[in-house]
Coordinates of C-alpha atoms in Angstrom, one line a residue:
M1316 CA -34.0 35.6 -10.2
K1317 CA -31.5 37.7 -12.1
N1318 CA -30.0 36.2 -15.2
S1319 CA -26.5 36.9 -13.9
N1320 CA -27.1 34.5 -11.0
W1321 CA -28.3 31.6 -13.2
P1322 CA -24.9 30.1 -14.1
L1323 CA -24.0 29.8 -10.5
V1324 CA -27.3 28.2 -9.7
G1325 CA -27.0 25.8 -12.7
F1326 CA -23.4 24.9 -11.7
Y1327 CA -24.4 24.2 -8.1
T1328 CA -27.4 22.1 -9.3
L1329 CA -25.3 19.9 -11.5
F1330 CA -22.7 19.6 -8.8
K1331 CA -25.3 18.7 -6.2
K1332 CA -26.9 16.1 -8.6
E1333 CA -23.5 14.4 -9.0
C1334 CA -22.9 14.3 -5.3
L1335 CA -26.3 12.9 -4.6
R1336 CA -25.8 10.3 -7.3
F1337 CA -22.9 8.6 -5.5
L1338 CA -24.2 9.2 -2.0
T1339 CA -27.5 7.5 -2.8
V1340 CA -25.6 4.3 -3.6
W1341 CA -22.9 4.8 -0.9
G1342 CA -22.6 1.0 -0.3
Q1343 CA -21.3 0.6 -3.9
T1344 CA -19.4 3.9 -4.3
I1345 CA -17.9 4.3 -0.8
G1346 CA -18.4 1.0 1.0
S1347 CA -17.0 -1.3 -1.6
P1348 CA -13.6 0.4 -2.0
L1349 CA -13.4 0.8 1.8
V1350 CA -13.9 -3.0 2.3
N1351 CA -11.2 -3.8 -0.4
S1352 CA -8.7 -1.4 1.2
T1353 CA -9.5 -2.8 4.7
L1354 CA -8.6 -6.3 3.4
Y1355 CA -5.4 -5.0 1.9
L1356 CA -4.5 -3.4 5.2
L1357 CA -5.4 -6.5 7.2
I1358 CA -3.5 -8.9 5.0
F1359 CA -0.5 -6.9 4.0
G1360 CA -0.2 -4.2 6.6
V1361 CA -0.9 -6.2 9.7
N1362 CA -0.4 -9.9 9.1
L1363 CA 2.6 -9.6 6.8
A1364 CA 4.1 -6.4 8.1
D1365 CA 6.8 -8.2 10.2
K1366 CA 7.7 -10.4 7.2
I1367 CA 8.2 -7.6 4.7
S1368 CA 11.2 -5.3 5.1
A1369 CA 10.7 -1.7 5.9
Q1370 CA 10.7 0.8 3.1
N1371 CA 12.6 4.1 3.3
G1372 CA 13.0 3.8 7.1
V1373 CA 9.3 3.2 7.8
N1374 CA 7.5 0.0 8.6
Y1375 CA 5.3 -1.6 6.0
L1376 CA 2.0 -0.7 7.6
Q1377 CA 3.0 3.0 7.6
F1378 CA 4.1 2.6 4.0
I1379 CA 0.9 1.2 2.5
I1380 CA -1.6 3.5 4.3
P1381 CA -0.9 6.5 2.1
G1382 CA -0.5 4.2 -0.9
L1383 CA -4.0 2.7 -0.5
M1384 CA -5.4 6.2 0.3
S1385 CA -4.0 7.4 -3.0
M1386 CA -5.4 4.5 -4.9
G1387 CA -8.8 5.0 -3.4
I1388 CA -8.9 8.7 -4.3
L1389 CA -7.6 8.3 -7.9
N1390 CA -9.7 5.2 -8.7
N1391 CA -13.0 6.6 -7.3
A1392 CA -12.6 10.1 -8.9
F1393 CA -12.1 8.4 -12.3
Q1394 CA -15.0 6.0 -11.8
N1395 CA -17.4 8.8 -10.7
T1396 CA -17.1 11.0 -13.8
S1397 CA -16.7 8.1 -16.3
S1398 CA -19.7 6.1 -14.9
S1399 CA -21.9 9.2 -14.7
I1400 CA -21.1 10.3 -18.3
I1401 CA -21.4 6.8 -19.8
V1402 CA -24.7 6.0 -18.1
S1403 CA -26.1 9.3 -19.1
K1404 CA -25.1 8.6 -22.7
F1405 CA -26.7 5.2 -22.5
H1406 CA -30.0 6.6 -21.2
G1407 CA -29.9 9.4 -23.8
D1408 CA -30.0 12.3 -21.3
L1409 CA -26.4 13.5 -21.7
Q1410 CA -27.7 15.5 -24.7
D1411 CA -29.5 17.7 -22.2
L1412 CA -26.1 19.3 -21.4
K1413 CA -26.2 20.8 -24.9
V1414 CA -29.2 22.9 -24.1
V1415 CA -28.7 23.9 -20.4
P1416 CA -27.6 27.5 -19.8
L1417 CA -24.1 26.4 -18.6
S1418 CA -20.8 26.8 -20.3
S1419 CA -18.5 23.9 -21.0
V1420 CA -16.2 25.1 -18.2
Q1421 CA -19.0 25.1 -15.7
I1422 CA -20.1 21.6 -16.7
L1423 CA -16.5 20.4 -16.5
W1424 CA -15.9 21.7 -13.0
A1425 CA -19.2 20.6 -11.6
Y1426 CA -18.5 17.0 -12.6
A1427 CA -14.9 17.2 -11.5
F1428 CA -15.5 18.7 -8.1
A1429 CA -18.2 16.1 -7.3
A1430 CA -15.9 13.3 -8.4
T1431 CA -13.1 14.7 -6.3
I1432 CA -15.3 14.9 -3.3
R1433 CA -16.2 11.2 -3.7
G1434 CA -12.5 10.4 -4.0
L1435 CA -11.7 12.4 -0.9
I1436 CA -14.5 10.7 1.1
V1437 CA -13.1 7.3 0.2
G1438 CA -9.5 8.4 0.9
I1439 CA -10.3 9.8 4.3
T1440 CA -12.2 6.7 5.3
I1441 CA -9.3 4.5 4.2
M1442 CA -6.9 6.7 6.2
L1443 CA -9.1 6.4 9.3
V1444 CA -9.2 2.6 9.0
G1445 CA -5.5 2.6 8.6
Q1446 CA -5.1 4.7 11.7
V1447 CA -7.3 2.1 13.6
F1448 CA -5.0 -0.7 12.5
Y1449 CA -1.9 1.3 13.4
M1450 CA -3.3 2.1 16.8
I1451 CA -4.0 -1.6 17.5
Q1452 CA -0.6 -2.6 16.2
Y1453 CA 1.6 0.0 17.7
G1454 CA -0.5 1.7 20.4
T1455 CA -0.4 5.2 18.8
L1456 CA -1.8 7.2 15.9
L1457 CA 0.3 7.6 12.7
A1458 CA 1.3 11.3 12.6
I1459 CA 0.8 13.2 9.3
S1460 CA 4.0 15.0 8.3
N1461 CA 2.5 17.9 6.3
I1462 CA -1.3 18.3 6.3
G1463 CA -1.2 21.2 3.8
L1464 CA 0.9 19.3 1.3
L1465 CA -1.3 16.2 1.8
L1466 CA -4.5 18.2 1.0
L1467 CA -2.8 19.7 -2.1
F1468 CA -1.7 16.3 -3.5
V1469 CA -5.0 14.5 -2.9
F1470 CA -6.9 17.4 -4.5
L1471 CA -4.7 17.4 -7.5
G1472 CA -4.9 13.7 -7.8
G1473 CA -8.7 13.7 -7.6
M1474 CA -9.1 16.5 -10.1
I1475 CA -6.7 14.9 -12.6
F1476 CA -8.6 11.6 -12.6
S1477 CA -11.9 13.3 -12.6
F1478 CA -10.9 15.2 -15.8
M1479 CA -9.5 12.0 -17.3
G1480 CA -12.6 10.0 -16.6
L1481 CA -14.9 12.7 -18.1
G1482 CA -12.8 13.1 -21.2
I1483 CA -12.5 9.3 -21.9
A1484 CA -16.2 8.7 -21.2
I1485 CA -17.5 11.3 -23.6
Y1486 CA -15.5 9.8 -26.4
A1487 CA -16.3 6.2 -25.3
K1488 CA -18.9 4.4 -27.4
N1489 CA -19.9 1.7 -24.9
F1490 CA -19.4 0.4 -21.4
D1491 CA -16.7 -2.1 -22.5
Q1492 CA -14.3 0.7 -23.6
I1493 CA -14.5 2.4 -20.1
N1494 CA -14.0 -0.9 -18.4
A1495 CA -11.0 -1.7 -20.6
I1496 CA -9.3 1.6 -19.7
G1497 CA -9.9 1.0 -16.0
T1498 CA -8.8 -2.6 -16.0
F1499 CA -6.0 -2.8 -18.5
V1500 CA -4.5 0.7 -18.2
L1501 CA -5.3 2.5 -15.0
L1502 CA -5.3 -0.4 -12.5
P1503 CA -1.9 -1.7 -13.6
L1504 CA -0.5 1.8 -13.5
M1505 CA -1.8 2.2 -9.9
Y1506 CA -0.3 -1.1 -8.7
L1507 CA 3.0 -0.4 -10.4
G1508 CA 3.1 3.2 -9.2
G1509 CA 4.3 2.3 -5.8
V1510 CA 1.2 1.6 -3.8
F1511 CA 2.6 -1.6 -2.3
F1512 CA 6.4 -1.3 -2.8
S1513 CA 9.2 1.1 -3.0
I1514 CA 11.0 1.3 -6.4
S1515 CA 14.3 1.4 -4.4
N1516 CA 13.9 -2.4 -4.3
L1517 CA 13.5 -2.8 -8.0
H1518 CA 15.9 -3.7 -10.8
V1519 CA 17.3 -0.6 -12.6
F1520 CA 15.2 -1.5 -15.7
W1521 CA 11.9 -1.5 -13.8
K1522 CA 12.9 1.5 -11.8
T1523 CA 13.4 3.4 -15.0
I1524 CA 10.0 2.2 -16.2
S1525 CA 8.4 3.5 -13.0
Y1526 CA 9.7 7.0 -13.7
V1527 CA 7.5 7.3 -16.8
N1528 CA 4.4 6.2 -14.8
P1529 CA 2.5 9.5 -14.0
L1530 CA 0.8 7.8 -11.1
F1531 CA 4.1 7.2 -9.4
Y1532 CA 4.5 10.9 -8.8
L1533 CA 1.0 11.3 -7.4
I1534 CA 1.3 8.3 -5.0
N1535 CA 4.7 9.4 -3.8
G1536 CA 3.5 13.0 -3.3
V1537 CA 0.9 11.8 -1.0
R1538 CA 3.3 9.4 0.8
Y1539 CA 5.8 12.2 1.3
A1540 CA 3.1 14.5 2.7
F1541 CA 2.0 11.7 5.0
L1542 CA 5.3 10.2 6.2
G1543 CA 8.0 12.7 5.2
V1544 CA 9.7 10.1 3.0
S1545 CA 9.2 9.0 -0.6
D1546 CA 11.1 7.6 -3.6
I1547 CA 11.2 11.0 -5.4
H1548 CA 11.6 14.6 -4.3
P1549 CA 8.2 16.2 -3.5
L1550 CA 8.9 19.2 -5.7
T1551 CA 9.3 16.8 -8.7
S1552 CA 6.1 15.1 -7.8
L1553 CA 4.3 18.4 -7.5
I1554 CA 5.6 19.6 -10.9
M1555 CA 4.5 16.4 -12.6
A1556 CA 1.1 16.6 -10.9
I1557 CA 0.5 20.1 -12.2
V1558 CA 1.6 19.1 -15.7
A1559 CA -0.8 16.1 -15.6
L1560 CA -3.6 18.4 -14.3
G1561 CA -3.1 20.7 -17.3
L1562 CA -3.1 17.9 -19.8
T1563 CA -6.2 16.2 -18.4
Y1564 CA -8.0 19.5 -18.2
L1565 CA -7.2 20.1 -21.9
L1566 CA -8.5 16.6 -22.7
A1567 CA -11.7 17.1 -20.8
T1568 CA -12.3 20.5 -22.3
I1569 CA -11.9 19.3 -25.8
A1570 CA -14.1 16.3 -25.1
I1571 CA -16.9 18.5 -23.7
R1572 CA -16.8 20.9 -26.7
K1573 CA -16.2 18.4 -29.5
G1574 CA -17.1 15.0 -28.1
S1575 CA -20.2 12.9 -28.8
Y1576 CA -23.3 13.4 -26.5
T1577 CA -25.5 11.0 -28.5
R1578 CA -26.9 7.8 -27.1
F1579 CA -25.2 4.6 -28.1

């Protein structure tokens, strides 16, 4: 094999390894978030849909399907890179990345693409379950307003949270730090980013707070692409997503080049 082909082979091998890692335990990595989202759809979208007022001209089941889809993509993309890195640090094999013939950029993108694929698988399955509930409830499928824009936003969201998870995990010194970030920072931001409610119903103070939540723009970008309505103009959501992509990519790049690979 020619040396010029090796980086591509190494990149693909690392990417394949990360994909097989989450597919091997699909019940935990894909099945668990699917069950959680199904319960949300059943309890809020179906049983309480008639008791909750419509948001932006759409019924509540329509409203939460793209919200839950976004939450599934973002959360699982973050979990995939962060858990992979932190487990590798614990076992002491993360240091192998220091000697493999791969650049930091290739390592970064291999992890990020695999994590994004996991997020997309979860997001698509949530969307399909949502379509089943919508068909049962209203006798028709929920039409997607702009498929191209939807793919763009879910890809950006997956990559952003993949980069974020990788950067944080490399600097983390134990499992508790990763769990703390996920529980006390990311999860509240997701719930307050408009997954279950429109900020048009909020007090002006909380509405202002929502505008500084970066997840608000990702979630509303997906919702606009899905339904054609959202709390913010899609161009604003797209610009904020691109800015977040650049910042998290910078974080992950610095982490890979200067972060700790040693076992804790």
